[in-house]
Amino acid sequence: MGKEVKICLSLYKIVYSTFFVSILCIVRGVSFTNEIGVALEPPLALLAAVFCADTYVQEIVSKRAEVERLYPVKNRTLSIIKRMMVQEGYLFLLAAASYGMYGIIQKPLSLYGTQIVIKDELKMFLVYLAAIAVTLIFWGLLSHTLSCLFRNMWAGIGCALILWITTNSTIGDRLLGKWNVFSYTFRNIEDNGDLKWICGKIVCVCLILIMGAMLPEIIKKRG
């Protein structure tokens, strides 16, 4: 695991990702705590797409894939899974910290008025963590899969960006509704009982499973 951490979690990635969320927490204003998740999900999805795009492509570019071919596909797939776990774990912790940074920097009011209700705020935070975990895995795995298919990191990021722009828009919300991958962002934030947005996350999970099942074959053919 130490080797995977060194390869996929380099210093420059940590620097630009922390800088990105720091600027986001300063620039993207919110008035109430229930707006934090809305402000964070789309940018963090884009960050995940950029962050994970080179997970395996770097092996192809550096010609290390030629050596990797000597190993069984199962071993190579396991190595990629470990790298994705490291990156997604880091991004998840960063997403959790970003939520707290918003509270410190923006000082938004509680959804329930000026009086903070700890139990309700904690519940809202936990829901955010669940939603953002699915979002990060989906967009990270998507850009990685596309990069492997095209054997080019920028092609993977570009295709993911097109989907990001399409789904993170009023048109995407109108066409896809609760099945949108950004359903959490477009949910009715004033109604905590509205759980239709979970449908969009179910779509993400299904696509994650499909891409995960495709991974060994992609590595075998494109690696």
mmCIF file of C-alpha atoms in Angstrom:
data_model
loop_
_atom_site.group_PDB
_atom_site.id
_atom_site.type_symbol
_atom_site.label_atom_id
_atom_site.label_comp_id
_atom_site.label_asym_id
_atom_site.label_seq_id
_atom_site.Cartn_x
_atom_site.Cartn_y
_atom_site.Cartn_z
ATOM 1 C CA MET A 1 0.000 0.000 0.000
ATOM 2 C CA GLY A 2 2.910 2.342 0.715
ATOM 3 C CA LYS A 3 3.975 2.162 -2.928
ATOM 4 C CA GLU A 4 0.486 3.091 -4.123
ATOM 5 C CA VAL A 5 0.340 6.043 -1.718
ATOM 6 C CA LYS A 6 3.653 7.363 -2.998
ATOM 7 C CA ILE A 7 2.579 7.027 -6.628
ATOM 8 C CA CYS A 8 -0.966 8.416 -6.517
ATOM 9 C CA LEU A 9 -0.833 10.883 -3.623
ATOM 10 C CA SER A 10 2.079 13.099 -4.570
ATOM 11 C CA LEU A 11 2.804 16.431 -2.895
ATOM 12 C CA TYR A 12 1.616 18.568 -5.812
ATOM 13 C CA LYS A 13 -1.793 16.846 -5.742
ATOM 14 C CA ILE A 14 -2.185 17.552 -2.050
ATOM 15 C CA VAL A 15 -1.140 21.180 -2.530
ATOM 16 C CA TYR A 16 -3.480 22.005 -5.418
ATOM 17 C CA SER A 17 -6.455 20.159 -3.901
ATOM 18 C CA THR A 18 -6.178 21.895 -0.515
ATOM 19 C CA PHE A 19 -5.646 25.245 -2.253
ATOM 20 C CA PHE A 20 -8.733 24.598 -4.384
ATOM 21 C CA VAL A 21 -11.073 23.919 -1.469
ATOM 22 C CA SER A 22 -9.597 26.792 0.561
ATOM 23 C CA ILE A 23 -10.341 29.277 -2.217
ATOM 24 C CA LEU A 24 -13.774 27.714 -2.718
ATOM 25 C CA CYS A 25 -14.678 28.170 0.957
ATOM 26 C CA ILE A 26 -13.698 31.840 0.724
ATOM 27 C CA VAL A 27 -15.220 32.742 -2.638
ATOM 28 C CA ARG A 28 -18.422 30.669 -2.776
ATOM 29 C CA GLY A 29 -20.710 32.344 -0.268
ATOM 30 C CA VAL A 30 -23.531 30.695 1.677
ATOM 31 C CA SER A 31 -26.051 32.161 4.099
ATOM 32 C CA PHE A 32 -27.366 29.040 5.830
ATOM 33 C CA THR A 33 -25.808 25.724 6.800
ATOM 34 C CA ASN A 34 -28.165 23.758 4.529
ATOM 35 C CA GLU A 35 -26.514 25.467 1.548
ATOM 36 C CA ILE A 36 -23.035 24.119 2.284
ATOM 37 C CA GLY A 37 -23.571 20.764 0.606
ATOM 38 C CA VAL A 38 -24.996 22.478 -2.480
ATOM 39 C CA ALA A 39 -21.945 24.719 -2.673
ATOM 40 C CA LEU A 40 -19.466 21.868 -2.263
ATOM 41 C CA GLU A 41 -20.753 18.899 -4.273
ATOM 42 C CA PRO A 42 -20.241 20.110 -7.894
ATOM 43 C CA PRO A 43 -16.738 21.583 -7.340
ATOM 44 C CA LEU A 44 -15.600 18.512 -5.383
ATOM 45 C CA ALA A 45 -16.941 16.268 -8.153
ATOM 46 C CA LEU A 46 -14.803 18.159 -10.658
ATOM 47 C CA LEU A 47 -11.815 17.955 -8.321
ATOM 48 C CA ALA A 48 -12.252 14.178 -8.066
ATOM 49 C CA ALA A 49 -12.359 13.881 -11.860
ATOM 50 C CA VAL A 50 -9.070 15.767 -12.215
ATOM 51 C CA PHE A 51 -7.453 14.149 -9.192
ATOM 52 C CA CYS A 52 -8.063 10.533 -10.256
ATOM 53 C CA ALA A 53 -7.660 10.844 -14.019
ATOM 54 C CA ASP A 54 -4.000 9.778 -14.047
ATOM 55 C CA THR A 55 -4.397 6.822 -11.674
ATOM 56 C CA TYR A 56 -3.264 4.323 -14.300
ATOM 57 C CA VAL A 57 -2.541 6.453 -17.387
ATOM 58 C CA GLN A 58 0.743 7.548 -15.801
ATOM 59 C CA GLU A 59 1.870 3.939 -16.094
ATOM 60 C CA ILE A 60 1.130 3.975 -19.824
ATOM 61 C CA VAL A 61 2.828 7.331 -20.456
ATOM 62 C CA SER A 62 5.958 6.377 -18.523
ATOM 63 C CA LYS A 63 6.107 2.970 -20.276
ATOM 64 C CA ARG A 64 5.847 1.225 -16.910
ATOM 65 C CA ALA A 65 2.744 -0.514 -18.235
ATOM 66 C CA GLU A 66 5.000 -2.652 -20.403
ATOM 67 C CA VAL A 67 6.545 -4.080 -17.257
ATOM 68 C CA GLU A 68 3.133 -4.294 -15.566
ATOM 69 C CA ARG A 69 1.913 -6.546 -18.384
ATOM 70 C CA LEU A 70 4.209 -9.243 -17.031
ATOM 71 C CA TYR A 71 1.967 -9.476 -13.959
ATOM 72 C CA PRO A 72 -1.467 -11.155 -13.924
ATOM 73 C CA VAL A 73 -4.425 -8.888 -14.668
ATOM 74 C CA LYS A 74 -5.756 -9.653 -11.180
ATOM 75 C CA ASN A 75 -2.630 -8.184 -9.549
ATOM 76 C CA ARG A 76 -2.693 -5.114 -11.778
ATOM 77 C CA THR A 77 -6.366 -4.555 -11.063
ATOM 78 C CA LEU A 78 -5.788 -4.880 -7.326
ATOM 79 C CA SER A 79 -3.031 -2.286 -7.539
ATOM 80 C CA ILE A 80 -5.351 0.185 -9.289
ATOM 81 C CA ILE A 81 -8.106 -0.454 -6.738
ATOM 82 C CA LYS A 82 -5.657 0.325 -3.924
ATOM 83 C CA ARG A 83 -4.660 3.577 -5.601
ATOM 84 C CA MET A 84 -8.281 4.574 -6.073
ATOM 85 C CA MET A 85 -9.004 3.787 -2.424
ATOM 86 C CA VAL A 86 -6.102 5.978 -1.300
ATOM 87 C CA GLN A 87 -7.173 8.890 -3.484
ATOM 88 C CA GLU A 88 -10.867 8.622 -2.692
ATOM 89 C CA GLY A 89 -10.103 8.325 1.012
ATOM 90 C CA TYR A 90 -8.026 11.495 0.884
ATOM 91 C CA LEU A 91 -10.709 13.360 -1.084
ATOM 92 C CA PHE A 92 -13.392 12.214 1.365
ATOM 93 C CA LEU A 93 -11.424 13.580 4.328
ATOM 94 C CA LEU A 94 -10.862 16.795 2.394
ATOM 95 C CA ALA A 95 -14.598 17.042 1.685
ATOM 96 C CA ALA A 96 -15.409 16.571 5.371
ATOM 97 C CA ALA A 97 -12.845 19.216 6.339
ATOM 98 C CA SER A 98 -14.257 21.582 3.699
ATOM 99 C CA TYR A 99 -17.667 21.421 5.364
ATOM 100 C CA GLY A 100 -16.088 22.510 8.630
ATOM 101 C CA MET A 101 -14.086 25.237 6.884
ATOM 102 C CA TYR A 102 -17.312 26.709 5.559
ATOM 103 C CA GLY A 103 -18.665 26.905 9.087
ATOM 104 C CA ILE A 104 -15.535 28.675 10.286
ATOM 105 C CA ILE A 105 -14.970 31.028 7.345
ATOM 106 C CA GLN A 106 -18.505 31.831 6.171
ATOM 107 C CA LYS A 107 -20.210 31.492 9.566
ATOM 108 C CA PRO A 108 -23.593 30.558 8.041
ATOM 109 C CA LEU A 109 -26.748 30.625 10.138
ATOM 110 C CA SER A 110 -28.377 27.411 11.234
ATOM 111 C CA LEU A 111 -31.235 26.135 9.102
ATOM 112 C CA TYR A 112 -33.380 26.267 12.196
ATOM 113 C CA GLY A 113 -32.692 29.897 12.958
ATOM 114 C CA THR A 114 -29.967 31.597 14.915
ATOM 115 C CA GLN A 115 -30.129 28.932 17.605
ATOM 116 C CA ILE A 116 -27.945 25.944 16.686
ATOM 117 C CA VAL A 117 -29.667 22.589 17.027
ATOM 118 C CA ILE A 118 -26.721 20.192 17.268
ATOM 119 C CA LYS A 119 -28.672 17.019 16.547
ATOM 120 C CA ASP A 120 -30.231 18.352 13.326
ATOM 121 C CA GLU A 121 -26.973 19.920 12.142
ATOM 122 C CA LEU A 122 -25.128 16.654 12.753
ATOM 123 C CA LYS A 123 -27.754 14.745 10.788
ATOM 124 C CA MET A 124 -27.381 17.183 7.899
ATOM 125 C CA PHE A 125 -23.593 16.752 7.992
ATOM 126 C CA LEU A 126 -23.845 12.944 7.962
ATOM 127 C CA VAL A 127 -26.225 13.052 4.986
ATOM 128 C CA TYR A 128 -23.719 15.284 3.209
ATOM 129 C CA LEU A 129 -20.921 12.797 3.904
ATOM 130 C CA ALA A 130 -22.965 9.926 2.471
ATOM 131 C CA ALA A 131 -23.867 11.889 -0.659
ATOM 132 C CA ILE A 132 -20.384 13.266 -1.241
ATOM 133 C CA ALA A 133 -18.785 9.828 -0.817
ATOM 134 C CA VAL A 134 -20.851 8.471 -3.721
ATOM 135 C CA THR A 135 -20.165 11.607 -5.767
ATOM 136 C CA LEU A 136 -16.396 11.431 -5.283
ATOM 137 C CA ILE A 137 -16.196 7.733 -6.156
ATOM 138 C CA PHE A 138 -18.367 8.158 -9.249
ATOM 139 C CA TRP A 139 -16.509 11.109 -10.762
ATOM 140 C CA GLY A 140 -13.088 9.800 -9.805
ATOM 141 C CA LEU A 141 -13.754 6.375 -11.314
ATOM 142 C CA LEU A 142 -15.409 7.918 -14.380
ATOM 143 C CA SER A 143 -12.405 10.072 -15.316
ATOM 144 C CA HIS A 144 -10.051 7.165 -14.607
ATOM 145 C CA THR A 145 -12.073 4.803 -16.824
ATOM 146 C CA LEU A 146 -12.290 7.306 -19.673
ATOM 147 C CA SER A 147 -8.567 8.097 -19.397
ATOM 148 C CA CYS A 148 -7.736 4.401 -19.695
ATOM 149 C CA LEU A 149 -10.048 3.954 -22.672
ATOM 150 C CA PHE A 150 -8.486 6.876 -24.532
ATOM 151 C CA ARG A 151 -5.001 6.246 -23.077
ATOM 152 C CA ASN A 152 -4.892 9.975 -22.341
ATOM 153 C CA MET A 153 -5.534 11.770 -19.058
ATOM 154 C CA TRP A 154 -6.748 15.001 -20.689
ATOM 155 C CA ALA A 155 -9.217 13.161 -22.888
ATOM 156 C CA GLY A 156 -10.626 11.510 -19.772
ATOM 157 C CA ILE A 157 -10.908 14.824 -17.948
ATOM 158 C CA GLY A 158 -12.431 16.504 -21.007
ATOM 159 C CA CYS A 159 -15.157 13.892 -21.444
ATOM 160 C CA ALA A 160 -15.921 13.953 -17.725
ATOM 161 C CA LEU A 161 -16.104 17.757 -17.870
ATOM 162 C CA ILE A 162 -18.680 17.619 -20.678
ATOM 163 C CA LEU A 163 -20.876 15.321 -18.573
ATOM 164 C CA TRP A 164 -20.280 17.538 -15.521
ATOM 165 C CA ILE A 165 -21.407 20.666 -17.374
ATOM 166 C CA THR A 166 -24.449 18.870 -18.784
ATOM 167 C CA THR A 167 -25.686 17.367 -15.521
ATOM 168 C CA ASN A 168 -24.753 20.333 -13.318
ATOM 169 C CA SER A 169 -27.138 22.671 -15.123
ATOM 170 C CA THR A 170 -30.776 23.687 -15.099
ATOM 171 C CA ILE A 171 -31.242 21.712 -18.320
ATOM 172 C CA GLY A 172 -29.788 18.610 -16.720
ATOM 173 C CA ASP A 173 -31.985 19.094 -13.668
ATOM 174 C CA ARG A 174 -35.086 19.588 -15.789
ATOM 175 C CA LEU A 175 -34.440 16.576 -18.021
ATOM 176 C CA LEU A 176 -33.165 14.099 -15.419
ATOM 177 C CA GLY A 177 -34.870 15.330 -12.267
ATOM 178 C CA LYS A 178 -34.362 13.007 -9.302
ATOM 179 C CA TRP A 179 -32.239 10.672 -11.489
ATOM 180 C CA ASN A 180 -29.599 13.319 -12.061
ATOM 181 C CA VAL A 181 -26.143 12.428 -10.678
ATOM 182 C CA PHE A 182 -26.284 15.859 -9.013
ATOM 183 C CA SER A 183 -29.694 15.210 -7.475
ATOM 184 C CA TYR A 184 -28.305 16.088 -4.027
ATOM 185 C CA THR A 185 -27.331 19.536 -5.285
ATOM 186 C CA PHE A 186 -30.699 20.201 -6.924
ATOM 187 C CA ARG A 187 -32.821 18.821 -4.068
ATOM 188 C CA ASN A 188 -35.266 20.949 -2.123
ATOM 189 C CA ILE A 189 -32.917 22.068 0.655
ATOM 190 C CA GLU A 190 -35.784 23.477 2.707
ATOM 191 C CA ASP A 191 -37.467 20.079 2.983
ATOM 192 C CA ASN A 192 -35.341 17.586 4.917
ATOM 193 C CA GLY A 193 -38.007 14.948 4.428
ATOM 194 C CA ASP A 194 -37.605 15.000 0.630
ATOM 195 C CA LEU A 195 -35.396 12.009 -0.154
ATOM 196 C CA LYS A 196 -36.052 11.790 -3.907
ATOM 197 C CA TRP A 197 -32.417 12.835 -4.485
ATOM 198 C CA ILE A 198 -31.336 9.348 -3.352
ATOM 199 C CA CYS A 199 -32.454 8.072 -6.772
ATOM 200 C CA GLY A 200 -29.641 10.037 -8.381
ATOM 201 C CA LYS A 201 -27.126 8.475 -6.025
ATOM 202 C CA ILE A 202 -28.496 5.022 -6.827
ATOM 203 C CA VAL A 203 -27.759 5.783 -10.485
ATOM 204 C CA CYS A 204 -24.205 6.722 -9.485
ATOM 205 C CA VAL A 205 -23.765 3.479 -7.525
ATOM 206 C CA CYS A 206 -25.006 1.400 -10.465
ATOM 207 C CA LEU A 207 -22.584 3.149 -12.826
ATOM 208 C CA ILE A 208 -19.770 2.661 -10.313
ATOM 209 C CA LEU A 209 -20.453 -1.069 -10.239
ATOM 210 C CA ILE A 210 -20.498 -1.221 -14.041
ATOM 211 C CA MET A 211 -17.210 0.661 -14.369
ATOM 212 C CA GLY A 212 -15.677 -1.467 -11.627
ATOM 213 C CA ALA A 213 -16.681 -4.638 -13.479
ATOM 214 C CA MET A 214 -15.147 -3.246 -16.675
ATOM 215 C CA LEU A 215 -11.857 -2.346 -15.003
ATOM 216 C CA PRO A 216 -9.985 -5.665 -15.435
ATOM 217 C CA GLU A 217 -10.894 -5.873 -19.133
ATOM 218 C CA ILE A 218 -9.911 -2.239 -19.746
ATOM 219 C CA ILE A 219 -6.544 -2.731 -18.083
ATOM 220 C CA LYS A 220 -5.988 -5.924 -20.054
ATOM 221 C CA LYS A 221 -6.758 -4.374 -23.443
ATOM 222 C CA ARG A 222 -5.645 -0.761 -23.028
ATOM 223 C CA GLY A 223 -2.767 -1.265 -20.581
#
